[in-house]
mmCIF file with all atom_site columns, C-alpha atoms and ligand atoms in Angstrom:
data_model
loop_
_atom_site.group_PDB
_atom_site.id
_atom_site.type_symbol
_atom_site.label_atom_id
_atom_site.label_alt_id
_atom_site.label_comp_id
_atom_site.label_asym_id
_atom_site.label_entity_id
_atom_site.label_seq_id
_atom_site.pdbx_PDB_ins_code
_atom_site.Cartn_x
_atom_site.Cartn_y
_atom_site.Cartn_z
_atom_site.occupancy
_atom_site.B_iso_or_equiv
_atom_site.pdbx_formal_charge
_atom_site.auth_seq_id
_atom_site.auth_comp_id
_atom_site.auth_asym_id
_atom_site.auth_atom_id
_atom_site.pdbx_PDB_model_num
ATOM   1   C CA . MET V 1 1   ? -14.438 2.806   13.931  1.00 0.00 ? 1   MET V CA 1
ATOM   2   C CA . LYS V 1 2   ? -12.553 3.803   10.723  1.00 0.00 ? 2   LYS V CA 1
ATOM   3   C CA . ASN V 1 3   ? -13.280 2.462   7.269   1.00 0.00 ? 3   ASN V CA 1
ATOM   4   C CA . ILE V 1 4   ? -10.282 1.180   5.228   1.00 0.00 ? 4   ILE V CA 1
ATOM   5   C CA . GLY V 1 5   ? -10.467 0.771   1.522   1.00 0.00 ? 5   GLY V CA 1
ATOM   6   C CA . ILE V 1 6   ? -7.972  -1.535  -0.010  1.00 0.00 ? 6   ILE V CA 1
ATOM   7   C CA . LEU V 1 7   ? -6.720  -1.151  -3.696  1.00 0.00 ? 7   LEU V CA 1
ATOM   8   C CA . LEU V 1 8   ? -4.781  -4.163  -5.204  1.00 0.00 ? 8   LEU V CA 1
ATOM   9   C CA . SER V 1 9   ? -3.774  -5.540  -8.533  1.00 0.00 ? 9   SER V CA 1
ATOM   10  C CA . GLY V 1 10  ? -2.388  -9.030  -7.664  1.00 0.00 ? 10  GLY V CA 1
ATOM   11  C CA . ARG V 1 11  ? -2.073  -11.809 -5.074  1.00 0.00 ? 11  ARG V CA 1
ATOM   12  C CA . GLY V 1 12  ? -2.955  -9.461  -2.186  1.00 0.00 ? 12  GLY V CA 1
ATOM   13  C CA . SER V 1 13  ? -0.669  -10.898 0.510   1.00 0.00 ? 13  SER V CA 1
ATOM   14  C CA . ASN V 1 14  ? -0.438  -7.415  2.089   1.00 0.00 ? 14  ASN V CA 1
ATOM   15  C CA . PHE V 1 15  ? -4.090  -7.054  2.042   1.00 0.00 ? 15  PHE V CA 1
ATOM   16  C CA . GLU V 1 16  ? -4.476  -10.559 3.805   1.00 0.00 ? 16  GLU V CA 1
ATOM   17  C CA . ALA V 1 17  ? -1.899  -9.513  6.432   1.00 0.00 ? 17  ALA V CA 1
ATOM   18  C CA . ILE V 1 18  ? -3.979  -6.304  7.157   1.00 0.00 ? 18  ILE V CA 1
ATOM   19  C CA . ALA V 1 19  ? -7.271  -8.245  7.126   1.00 0.00 ? 19  ALA V CA 1
ATOM   20  C CA . LYS V 1 20  ? -5.813  -10.806 9.656   1.00 0.00 ? 20  LYS V CA 1
ATOM   21  C CA . ASN V 1 21  ? -4.668  -7.960  11.931  1.00 0.00 ? 21  ASN V CA 1
ATOM   22  C CA . VAL V 1 22  ? -7.973  -6.224  11.730  1.00 0.00 ? 22  VAL V CA 1
ATOM   23  C CA . ALA V 1 23  ? -9.759  -9.446  12.617  1.00 0.00 ? 23  ALA V CA 1
ATOM   24  C CA . THR V 1 24  ? -7.453  -10.101 15.731  1.00 0.00 ? 24  THR V CA 1
ATOM   25  C CA . GLY V 1 25  ? -7.568  -6.419  16.862  1.00 0.00 ? 25  GLY V CA 1
ATOM   26  C CA . ALA V 1 26  ? -3.922  -5.839  16.171  1.00 0.00 ? 26  ALA V CA 1
ATOM   27  C CA . VAL V 1 27  ? -5.026  -3.121  13.824  1.00 0.00 ? 27  VAL V CA 1
ATOM   28  C CA . ARG V 1 28  ? -7.277  -1.210  16.211  1.00 0.00 ? 28  ARG V CA 1
ATOM   29  C CA . ASN V 1 29  ? -10.656 0.343   15.674  1.00 0.00 ? 29  ASN V CA 1
ATOM   30  C CA . ALA V 1 30  ? -10.698 -0.555  11.912  1.00 0.00 ? 30  ALA V CA 1
ATOM   31  C CA . HIS V 1 31  ? -12.982 -2.253  9.391   1.00 0.00 ? 31  HIS V CA 1
ATOM   32  C CA . ILE V 1 32  ? -12.131 -3.143  5.868   1.00 0.00 ? 32  ILE V CA 1
ATOM   33  C CA . ALA V 1 33  ? -15.028 -1.563  4.017   1.00 0.00 ? 33  ALA V CA 1
ATOM   34  C CA . VAL V 1 34  ? -14.089 -2.507  0.532   1.00 0.00 ? 34  VAL V CA 1
ATOM   35  C CA . VAL V 1 35  ? -11.407 -4.248  -1.592  1.00 0.00 ? 35  VAL V CA 1
ATOM   36  C CA . ILE V 1 36  ? -11.120 -2.887  -5.163  1.00 0.00 ? 36  ILE V CA 1
ATOM   37  C CA . SER V 1 37  ? -8.938  -4.195  -8.040  1.00 0.00 ? 37  SER V CA 1
ATOM   38  C CA . ASN V 1 38  ? -8.267  -2.804  -11.438 1.00 0.00 ? 38  ASN V CA 1
ATOM   39  C CA . LYS V 1 39  ? -7.502  -6.420  -12.455 1.00 0.00 ? 39  LYS V CA 1
ATOM   40  C CA . PRO V 1 40  ? -10.733 -8.541  -12.380 1.00 0.00 ? 40  PRO V CA 1
ATOM   41  C CA . ASP V 1 41  ? -8.719  -11.716 -11.986 1.00 0.00 ? 41  ASP V CA 1
ATOM   42  C CA . ALA V 1 42  ? -6.559  -10.548 -9.091  1.00 0.00 ? 42  ALA V CA 1
ATOM   43  C CA . GLY V 1 43  ? -6.061  -13.276 -6.491  1.00 0.00 ? 43  GLY V CA 1
ATOM   44  C CA . GLY V 1 44  ? -6.616  -10.698 -3.821  1.00 0.00 ? 44  GLY V CA 1
ATOM   45  C CA . LEU V 1 45  ? -10.191 -10.133 -4.951  1.00 0.00 ? 45  LEU V CA 1
ATOM   46  C CA . GLU V 1 46  ? -10.842 -13.812 -4.559  1.00 0.00 ? 46  GLU V CA 1
ATOM   47  C CA . THR V 1 47  ? -9.385  -13.780 -0.977  1.00 0.00 ? 47  THR V CA 1
ATOM   48  C CA . ALA V 1 48  ? -11.615 -10.775 -0.125  1.00 0.00 ? 48  ALA V CA 1
ATOM   49  C CA . ARG V 1 49  ? -14.763 -12.540 -1.323  1.00 0.00 ? 49  ARG V CA 1
ATOM   50  C CA . LYS V 1 50  ? -13.755 -15.665 0.751   1.00 0.00 ? 50  LYS V CA 1
ATOM   51  C CA . LEU V 1 51  ? -13.385 -13.472 3.768   1.00 0.00 ? 51  LEU V CA 1
ATOM   52  C CA . GLY V 1 52  ? -16.873 -12.130 3.164   1.00 0.00 ? 52  GLY V CA 1
ATOM   53  C CA . LEU V 1 53  ? -15.688 -8.575  2.416   1.00 0.00 ? 53  LEU V CA 1
ATOM   54  C CA . ASN V 1 54  ? -16.975 -6.301  -0.323  1.00 0.00 ? 54  ASN V CA 1
ATOM   55  C CA . ALA V 1 55  ? -14.844 -7.096  -3.394  1.00 0.00 ? 55  ALA V CA 1
ATOM   56  C CA . VAL V 1 56  ? -15.193 -4.776  -6.480  1.00 0.00 ? 56  VAL V CA 1
ATOM   57  C CA . ALA V 1 57  ? -13.484 -5.147  -9.818  1.00 0.00 ? 57  ALA V CA 1
ATOM   58  C CA . ILE V 1 58  ? -13.097 -1.866  -11.645 1.00 0.00 ? 58  ILE V CA 1
ATOM   59  C CA . PRO V 1 59  ? -11.120 -2.707  -14.830 1.00 0.00 ? 59  PRO V CA 1
ATOM   60  C CA . SER V 1 60  ? -8.765  -0.114  -15.877 1.00 0.00 ? 60  SER V CA 1
ATOM   61  C CA . LYS V 1 61  ? -7.963  -1.554  -19.337 1.00 0.00 ? 61  LYS V CA 1
ATOM   62  C CA . GLY V 1 62  ? -8.780  0.811   -22.120 1.00 0.00 ? 62  GLY V CA 1
ATOM   63  C CA . LYS V 1 63  ? -9.717  3.755   -19.844 1.00 0.00 ? 63  LYS V CA 1
ATOM   64  C CA . ASP V 1 64  ? -7.858  6.955   -19.470 1.00 0.00 ? 64  ASP V CA 1
ATOM   65  C CA . ARG V 1 65  ? -6.344  7.402   -15.910 1.00 0.00 ? 65  ARG V CA 1
ATOM   66  C CA . GLU V 1 66  ? -8.715  9.969   -14.624 1.00 0.00 ? 66  GLU V CA 1
ATOM   67  C CA . SER V 1 67  ? -11.992 8.363   -15.762 1.00 0.00 ? 67  SER V CA 1
ATOM   68  C CA . HIS V 1 68  ? -10.840 5.151   -14.027 1.00 0.00 ? 68  HIS V CA 1
ATOM   69  C CA . ASP V 1 69  ? -9.767  7.097   -11.034 1.00 0.00 ? 69  ASP V CA 1
ATOM   70  C CA . ARG V 1 70  ? -13.289 8.686   -10.810 1.00 0.00 ? 70  ARG V CA 1
ATOM   71  C CA . GLU V 1 71  ? -14.917 5.210   -10.795 1.00 0.00 ? 71  GLU V CA 1
ATOM   72  C CA . VAL V 1 72  ? -12.497 3.981   -8.009  1.00 0.00 ? 72  VAL V CA 1
ATOM   73  C CA . VAL V 1 73  ? -13.081 7.150   -5.889  1.00 0.00 ? 73  VAL V CA 1
ATOM   74  C CA . ALA V 1 74  ? -16.853 6.853   -6.254  1.00 0.00 ? 74  ALA V CA 1
ATOM   75  C CA . ALA V 1 75  ? -16.747 3.347   -4.946  1.00 0.00 ? 75  ALA V CA 1
ATOM   76  C CA . LEU V 1 76  ? -14.495 4.345   -2.063  1.00 0.00 ? 76  LEU V CA 1
ATOM   77  C CA . LYS V 1 77  ? -16.758 7.126   -1.114  1.00 0.00 ? 77  LYS V CA 1
ATOM   78  C CA . GLN V 1 78  ? -19.802 5.034   -1.396  1.00 0.00 ? 78  GLN V CA 1
ATOM   79  C CA . HIS V 1 79  ? -18.286 2.748   1.292   1.00 0.00 ? 79  HIS V CA 1
ATOM   80  C CA . ASN V 1 80  ? -17.428 5.777   3.440   1.00 0.00 ? 80  ASN V CA 1
ATOM   81  C CA . VAL V 1 81  ? -13.695 5.061   3.350   1.00 0.00 ? 81  VAL V CA 1
ATOM   82  C CA . ASP V 1 82  ? -11.604 7.077   5.741   1.00 0.00 ? 82  ASP V CA 1
ATOM   83  C CA . LEU V 1 83  ? -8.169  5.580   4.799   1.00 0.00 ? 83  LEU V CA 1
ATOM   84  C CA . VAL V 1 84  ? -7.092  4.221   1.394   1.00 0.00 ? 84  VAL V CA 1
ATOM   85  C CA . CYS V 1 85  ? -4.317  1.468   1.448   1.00 0.00 ? 85  CYS V CA 1
ATOM   86  C CA . LEU V 1 86  ? -2.629  0.655   -1.745  1.00 0.00 ? 86  LEU V CA 1
ATOM   87  C CA . ALA V 1 87  ? -1.499  -2.952  -1.490  1.00 0.00 ? 87  ALA V CA 1
ATOM   88  C CA . GLY V 1 88  ? 0.293   -3.942  -4.596  1.00 0.00 ? 88  GLY V CA 1
ATOM   89  C CA . TYR V 1 89  ? -1.844  -1.491  -6.595  1.00 0.00 ? 89  TYR V CA 1
ATOM   90  C CA . MET V 1 90  ? 0.200   -1.218  -9.839  1.00 0.00 ? 90  MET V CA 1
ATOM   91  C CA . ARG V 1 91  ? -1.127  2.006   -11.176 1.00 0.00 ? 91  ARG V CA 1
ATOM   92  C CA . LEU V 1 92  ? -0.268  5.624   -10.596 1.00 0.00 ? 92  LEU V CA 1
ATOM   93  C CA . LEU V 1 93  ? -2.939  7.649   -9.045  1.00 0.00 ? 93  LEU V CA 1
ATOM   94  C CA . SER V 1 94  ? -3.947  10.969  -10.830 1.00 0.00 ? 94  SER V CA 1
ATOM   95  C CA . PRO V 1 95  ? -3.320  14.098  -8.911  1.00 0.00 ? 95  PRO V CA 1
ATOM   96  C CA . TRP V 1 96  ? -7.209  14.417  -8.761  1.00 0.00 ? 96  TRP V CA 1
ATOM   97  C CA . PHE V 1 97  ? -7.433  11.132  -6.906  1.00 0.00 ? 97  PHE V CA 1
ATOM   98  C CA . VAL V 1 98  ? -4.780  12.164  -4.415  1.00 0.00 ? 98  VAL V CA 1
ATOM   99  C CA . GLN V 1 99  ? -6.549  15.394  -3.705  1.00 0.00 ? 99  GLN V CA 1
ATOM   100 C CA . GLN V 1 100 ? -9.781  13.517  -2.784  1.00 0.00 ? 100 GLN V CA 1
ATOM   101 C CA . PHE V 1 101 ? -8.096  11.944  0.294   1.00 0.00 ? 101 PHE V CA 1
ATOM   102 C CA . PRO V 1 102 ? -5.427  14.395  1.615   1.00 0.00 ? 102 PRO V CA 1
ATOM   103 C CA . GLN V 1 103 ? -3.009  12.491  3.974   1.00 0.00 ? 103 GLN V CA 1
ATOM   104 C CA . ARG V 1 104 ? -5.381  9.685   3.747   1.00 0.00 ? 104 ARG V CA 1
ATOM   105 C CA . ILE V 1 105 ? -3.673  7.381   1.179   1.00 0.00 ? 105 ILE V CA 1
ATOM   106 C CA . LEU V 1 106 ? -0.858  4.864   2.047   1.00 0.00 ? 106 LEU V CA 1
ATOM   107 C CA . ASN V 1 107 ? 1.259   2.789   -0.166  1.00 0.00 ? 107 ASN V CA 1
ATOM   108 C CA . ILE V 1 108 ? 3.845   0.092   0.629   1.00 0.00 ? 108 ILE V CA 1
ATOM   109 C CA . HIS V 1 109 ? 6.911   -0.284  -1.443  1.00 0.00 ? 109 HIS V CA 1
ATOM   110 C CA . PRO V 1 110 ? 9.560   -3.149  -1.277  1.00 0.00 ? 110 PRO V CA 1
ATOM   111 C CA . SER V 1 111 ? 12.654  -0.930  -0.938  1.00 0.00 ? 111 SER V CA 1
ATOM   112 C CA . LEU V 1 112 ? 14.115  1.582   1.427   1.00 0.00 ? 112 LEU V CA 1
ATOM   113 C CA . LEU V 1 113 ? 12.907  4.681   -0.360  1.00 0.00 ? 113 LEU V CA 1
ATOM   114 C CA . PRO V 1 114 ? 14.209  6.858   -1.947  1.00 0.00 ? 114 PRO V CA 1
ATOM   115 C CA . ALA V 1 115 ? 16.270  4.040   -3.199  1.00 0.00 ? 115 ALA V CA 1
ATOM   116 C CA . PHE V 1 116 ? 14.833  1.910   -6.022  1.00 0.00 ? 116 PHE V CA 1
ATOM   117 C CA . PRO V 1 117 ? 11.356  3.413   -6.725  1.00 0.00 ? 117 PRO V CA 1
ATOM   118 C CA . GLY V 1 118 ? 9.320   1.946   -9.533  1.00 0.00 ? 118 GLY V CA 1
ATOM   119 C CA . LEU V 1 119 ? 8.930   -1.673  -10.718 1.00 0.00 ? 119 LEU V CA 1
ATOM   120 C CA . GLU V 1 120 ? 10.745  -4.754  -9.263  1.00 0.00 ? 120 GLU V CA 1
ATOM   121 C CA . ALA V 1 121 ? 12.484  -2.838  -6.465  1.00 0.00 ? 121 ALA V CA 1
ATOM   122 C CA . GLN V 1 122 ? 13.745  -5.935  -4.824  1.00 0.00 ? 122 GLN V CA 1
ATOM   123 C CA . GLU V 1 123 ? 15.504  -7.045  -7.960  1.00 0.00 ? 123 GLU V CA 1
ATOM   124 C CA . GLN V 1 124 ? 16.928  -3.605  -8.545  1.00 0.00 ? 124 GLN V CA 1
ATOM   125 C CA . ALA V 1 125 ? 18.259  -3.703  -4.984  1.00 0.00 ? 125 ALA V CA 1
ATOM   126 C CA . PHE V 1 126 ? 19.694  -7.143  -5.351  1.00 0.00 ? 126 PHE V CA 1
ATOM   127 C CA . ALA V 1 127 ? 21.430  -6.361  -8.687  1.00 0.00 ? 127 ALA V CA 1
ATOM   128 C CA . TYR V 1 128 ? 22.775  -3.079  -7.351  1.00 0.00 ? 128 TYR V CA 1
ATOM   129 C CA . GLY V 1 129 ? 24.571  -5.131  -4.547  1.00 0.00 ? 129 GLY V CA 1
ATOM   130 C CA . VAL V 1 130 ? 23.093  -3.362  -1.536  1.00 0.00 ? 130 VAL V CA 1
ATOM   131 C CA . LYS V 1 131 ? 23.924  -4.903  1.839   1.00 0.00 ? 131 LYS V CA 1
ATOM   132 C CA . VAL V 1 132 ? 20.745  -3.666  3.554   1.00 0.00 ? 132 VAL V CA 1
ATOM   133 C CA . ALA V 1 133 ? 17.312  -3.832  1.847   1.00 0.00 ? 133 ALA V CA 1
ATOM   134 C CA . GLY V 1 134 ? 13.706  -3.450  3.209   1.00 0.00 ? 134 GLY V CA 1
ATOM   135 C CA . CYS V 1 135 ? 10.365  -1.916  2.724   1.00 0.00 ? 135 CYS V CA 1
ATOM   136 C CA . THR V 1 136 ? 8.650   1.504   3.123   1.00 0.00 ? 136 THR V CA 1
ATOM   137 C CA . VAL V 1 137 ? 5.085   2.477   3.958   1.00 0.00 ? 137 VAL V CA 1
ATOM   138 C CA . HIS V 1 138 ? 4.529   6.174   3.003   1.00 0.00 ? 138 HIS V CA 1
ATOM   139 C CA . PHE V 1 139 ? 1.826   8.630   2.276   1.00 0.00 ? 139 PHE V CA 1
ATOM   140 C CA . VAL V 1 140 ? 0.916   8.978   -1.302  1.00 0.00 ? 140 VAL V CA 1
ATOM   141 C CA . ASP V 1 141 ? 1.466   12.194  -3.066  1.00 0.00 ? 141 ASP V CA 1
ATOM   142 C CA . GLU V 1 142 ? 1.488   13.166  -6.730  1.00 0.00 ? 142 GLU V CA 1
ATOM   143 C CA . GLU V 1 143 ? 4.789   11.625  -7.459  1.00 0.00 ? 143 GLU V CA 1
ATOM   144 C CA . LEU V 1 144 ? 5.671   7.902   -7.788  1.00 0.00 ? 144 LEU V CA 1
ATOM   145 C CA . ASP V 1 145 ? 6.955   6.227   -4.511  1.00 0.00 ? 145 ASP V CA 1
ATOM   146 C CA . HIS V 1 146 ? 7.502   9.723   -3.111  1.00 0.00 ? 146 HIS V CA 1
ATOM   147 C CA . GLY V 1 147 ? 5.358   10.809  -0.097  1.00 0.00 ? 147 GLY V CA 1
ATOM   148 C CA . ALA V 1 148 ? 6.379   11.226  3.440   1.00 0.00 ? 148 ALA V CA 1
ATOM   149 C CA . ILE V 1 149 ? 7.738   8.107   5.052   1.00 0.00 ? 149 ILE V CA 1
ATOM   150 C CA . ILE V 1 150 ? 5.609   6.517   7.900   1.00 0.00 ? 150 ILE V CA 1
ATOM   151 C CA . VAL V 1 151 ? 7.335   3.213   8.613   1.00 0.00 ? 151 VAL V CA 1
ATOM   152 C CA . GLN V 1 152 ? 10.481  1.504   7.269   1.00 0.00 ? 152 GLN V CA 1
ATOM   153 C CA . LYS V 1 153 ? 11.884  -1.953  8.046   1.00 0.00 ? 153 LYS V CA 1
ATOM   154 C CA . ALA V 1 154 ? 15.440  -2.968  7.080   1.00 0.00 ? 154 ALA V CA 1
ATOM   155 C CA . ILE V 1 155 ? 16.977  -6.399  6.749   1.00 0.00 ? 155 ILE V CA 1
ATOM   156 C CA . PRO V 1 156 ? 20.465  -7.566  5.877   1.00 0.00 ? 156 PRO V CA 1
ATOM   157 C CA . VAL V 1 157 ? 21.088  -8.987  2.300   1.00 0.00 ? 157 VAL V CA 1
ATOM   158 C CA . LEU V 1 158 ? 22.807  -12.336 2.890   1.00 0.00 ? 158 LEU V CA 1
ATOM   159 C CA . ASP V 1 159 ? 25.605  -13.578 0.741   1.00 0.00 ? 159 ASP V CA 1
ATOM   160 C CA . SER V 1 160 ? 23.407  -16.726 0.273   1.00 0.00 ? 160 SER V CA 1
ATOM   161 C CA . ASP V 1 161 ? 20.456  -14.608 -1.047  1.00 0.00 ? 161 ASP V CA 1
ATOM   162 C CA . ASP V 1 162 ? 19.078  -14.580 -4.563  1.00 0.00 ? 162 ASP V CA 1
ATOM   163 C CA . GLU V 1 163 ? 16.258  -12.290 -5.792  1.00 0.00 ? 163 GLU V CA 1
ATOM   164 C CA . HIS V 1 164 ? 13.587  -14.632 -4.624  1.00 0.00 ? 164 HIS V CA 1
ATOM   165 C CA . THR V 1 165 ? 14.845  -15.279 -1.063  1.00 0.00 ? 165 THR V CA 1
ATOM   166 C CA . LEU V 1 166 ? 15.448  -11.508 -0.582  1.00 0.00 ? 166 LEU V CA 1
ATOM   167 C CA . ALA V 1 167 ? 11.964  -10.665 -1.873  1.00 0.00 ? 167 ALA V CA 1
ATOM   168 C CA . ALA V 1 168 ? 10.462  -13.224 0.491   1.00 0.00 ? 168 ALA V CA 1
ATOM   169 C CA . ARG V 1 169 ? 12.206  -11.750 3.525   1.00 0.00 ? 169 ARG V CA 1
ATOM   170 C CA . ILE V 1 170 ? 11.264  -8.260  2.514   1.00 0.00 ? 170 ILE V CA 1
ATOM   171 C CA . LEU V 1 171 ? 7.572   -9.418  2.129   1.00 0.00 ? 171 LEU V CA 1
ATOM   172 C CA . GLU V 1 172 ? 7.515   -10.683 5.749   1.00 0.00 ? 172 GLU V CA 1
ATOM   173 C CA . GLN V 1 173 ? 8.676   -7.255  6.931   1.00 0.00 ? 173 GLN V CA 1
ATOM   174 C CA . GLU V 1 174 ? 6.032   -5.700  4.642   1.00 0.00 ? 174 GLU V CA 1
ATOM   175 C CA . HIS V 1 175 ? 3.283   -7.634  6.429   1.00 0.00 ? 175 HIS V CA 1
ATOM   176 C CA . ILE V 1 176 ? 4.441   -6.206  9.709   1.00 0.00 ? 176 ILE V CA 1
ATOM   177 C CA . ALA V 1 177 ? 5.222   -2.703  8.562   1.00 0.00 ? 177 ALA V CA 1
ATOM   178 C CA . TYR V 1 178 ? 1.761   -1.965  6.936   1.00 0.00 ? 178 TYR V CA 1
ATOM   179 C CA . SER V 1 179 ? -0.295  -2.757  9.951   1.00 0.00 ? 179 SER V CA 1
ATOM   180 C CA . GLU V 1 180 ? 2.118   -0.626  12.170  1.00 0.00 ? 180 GLU V CA 1
ATOM   181 C CA . ALA V 1 181 ? 1.654   2.215   9.799   1.00 0.00 ? 181 ALA V CA 1
ATOM   182 C CA . ILE V 1 182 ? -2.122  1.970   9.675   1.00 0.00 ? 182 ILE V CA 1
ATOM   183 C CA . ASN V 1 183 ? -2.298  1.947   13.484  1.00 0.00 ? 183 ASN V CA 1
ATOM   184 C CA . LEU V 1 184 ? -0.194  5.191   13.651  1.00 0.00 ? 184 LEU V CA 1
ATOM   185 C CA . VAL V 1 185 ? -2.106  6.937   10.961  1.00 0.00 ? 185 VAL V CA 1
ATOM   186 C CA . LEU V 1 186 ? -5.556  6.025   12.378  1.00 0.00 ? 186 LEU V CA 1
ATOM   187 C CA . SER V 1 187 ? -4.442  7.005   15.980  1.00 0.00 ? 187 SER V CA 1
ATOM   188 C CA . GLY V 1 188 ? -3.630  10.530  14.695  1.00 0.00 ? 188 GLY V CA 1
ATOM   189 C CA . LYS V 1 189 ? -0.778  10.473  17.176  1.00 0.00 ? 189 LYS V CA 1
ATOM   190 C CA . PHE V 1 190 ? 1.821   11.926  14.796  1.00 0.00 ? 190 PHE V CA 1
ATOM   191 C CA . LYS V 1 191 ? 2.796   15.302  13.470  1.00 0.00 ? 191 LYS V CA 1
ATOM   192 C CA . THR V 1 192 ? 4.272   16.281  10.095  1.00 0.00 ? 192 THR V CA 1
ATOM   193 C CA . ALA V 1 193 ? 7.444   18.488  9.969   1.00 0.00 ? 193 ALA V CA 1
ATOM   194 C CA . GLY V 1 194 ? 8.329   18.918  6.229   1.00 0.00 ? 194 GLY V CA 1
ATOM   195 C CA . ARG V 1 195 ? 8.780   15.349  5.090   1.00 0.00 ? 195 ARG V CA 1
ATOM   196 C CA . ARG V 1 196 ? 9.196   13.959  8.570   1.00 0.00 ? 196 ARG V CA 1
ATOM   197 C CA . ILE V 1 197 ? 6.429   12.096  10.371  1.00 0.00 ? 197 ILE V CA 1
ATOM   198 C CA . VAL V 1 198 ? 7.033   12.089  14.008  1.00 0.00 ? 198 VAL V CA 1
ATOM   199 C CA . LYS V 1 199 ? 5.042   10.268  16.722  1.00 0.00 ? 199 LYS V CA 1
ATOM   200 C CA . THR V 1 200 ? 3.440   12.495  19.361  1.00 0.00 ? 200 THR V CA 1
HETATM 201 C C1 . GAR Y 2 .   ? 4.496   -6.047  -2.636  1.00 0.00 ? 1   GAR Y C1 1
HETATM 202 O O1 . GAR Y 2 .   ? 5.818   -6.465  -2.581  1.00 0.00 ? 1   GAR Y O1 1
HETATM 203 C C2 . GAR Y 2 .   ? 4.362   -4.523  -2.609  1.00 0.00 ? 1   GAR Y C2 1
HETATM 204 O O2 . GAR Y 2 .   ? 5.343   -3.904  -1.896  1.00 0.00 ? 1   GAR Y O2 1
HETATM 205 C C3 . GAR Y 2 .   ? 4.716   -4.226  -4.090  1.00 0.00 ? 1   GAR Y C3 1
HETATM 206 O O3 . GAR Y 2 .   ? 3.920   -5.254  -4.729  1.00 0.00 ? 1   GAR Y O3 1
HETATM 207 C C4 . GAR Y 2 .   ? 3.908   -6.377  -3.943  1.00 0.00 ? 1   GAR Y C4 1
HETATM 208 C C5 . GAR Y 2 .   ? 2.423   -6.797  -3.874  1.00 0.00 ? 1   GAR Y C5 1
HETATM 209 O O4 . GAR Y 2 .   ? 2.370   -8.056  -3.122  1.00 0.00 ? 1   GAR Y O4 1
HETATM 210 N N1 . GAR Y 2 .   ? 4.303   -2.862  -4.506  1.00 0.00 ? 1   GAR Y N1 1
HETATM 211 C C6 . GAR Y 2 .   ? 5.079   -2.078  -5.277  1.00 0.00 ? 1   GAR Y C6 1
HETATM 212 O O5 . GAR Y 2 .   ? 6.058   -2.503  -5.907  1.00 0.00 ? 1   GAR Y O5 1
HETATM 213 C C7 . GAR Y 2 .   ? 4.495   -0.691  -5.538  1.00 0.00 ? 1   GAR Y C7 1
HETATM 214 N N2 . GAR Y 2 .   ? 5.395   0.067   -6.176  1.00 0.00 ? 1   GAR Y N2 1
HETATM 215 P P1 . GAR Y 2 .   ? 1.004   -8.526  -2.606  1.00 0.00 ? 1   GAR Y P1 1
HETATM 216 O O6 . GAR Y 2 .   ? -0.081  -8.407  -3.699  1.00 0.00 ? 1   GAR Y O6 1
HETATM 217 O O7 . GAR Y 2 .   ? 1.171   -9.954  -2.235  1.00 0.00 ? 1   GAR Y O7 1
HETATM 218 O O8 . GAR Y 2 .   ? 0.625   -7.559  -1.466  1.00 0.00 ? 1   GAR Y O8 1
#
């Protein structure tokens, strides 16, 4: 059994989708050991409490990045976390944090990276006029929205879309993609060739 640690800053729908898949066994041999938020009022923390999971607020406000990261890493290690999943965690990790969990931190981003890194990716894609959009689950490295890609899901942008309908359809795919990526990483059945993650 592998221990997952979730980091989030907001409503936590990706976390909920993962929790559901852990509960049904669709995410195999895994347990959510702790849910941590840098925002004490994050909706995702409340959901974690309702699900009976360990929910921990570690406020980032007024702290420098590395001292906050040290508190978060201490909590993850205290719960023996094997895999860290960023699920709408709106903070850049310090290089020190990344080094604590080599190839053991995943992030989800609502665009087909390397297009549209950073904030409000769905709005960026919509405004750019792309005809295909989607989401990416990737390993976290020291650069923003940059590490090796594990899973991507693409959807067409419809003429009838606005930013909201597009973001909602991307989110549906996020909820599928994240669990797929977790299963692959926890199974260990992949190899890395440069930036390429290839199933074995
Ligand atoms: C998701 O769309 C996720 O991809 C995005 O924040 C949202 C969180 O929603 N993450 C980023 O933009 C990271 N750069 P959620 O709290 O409902 O999971």
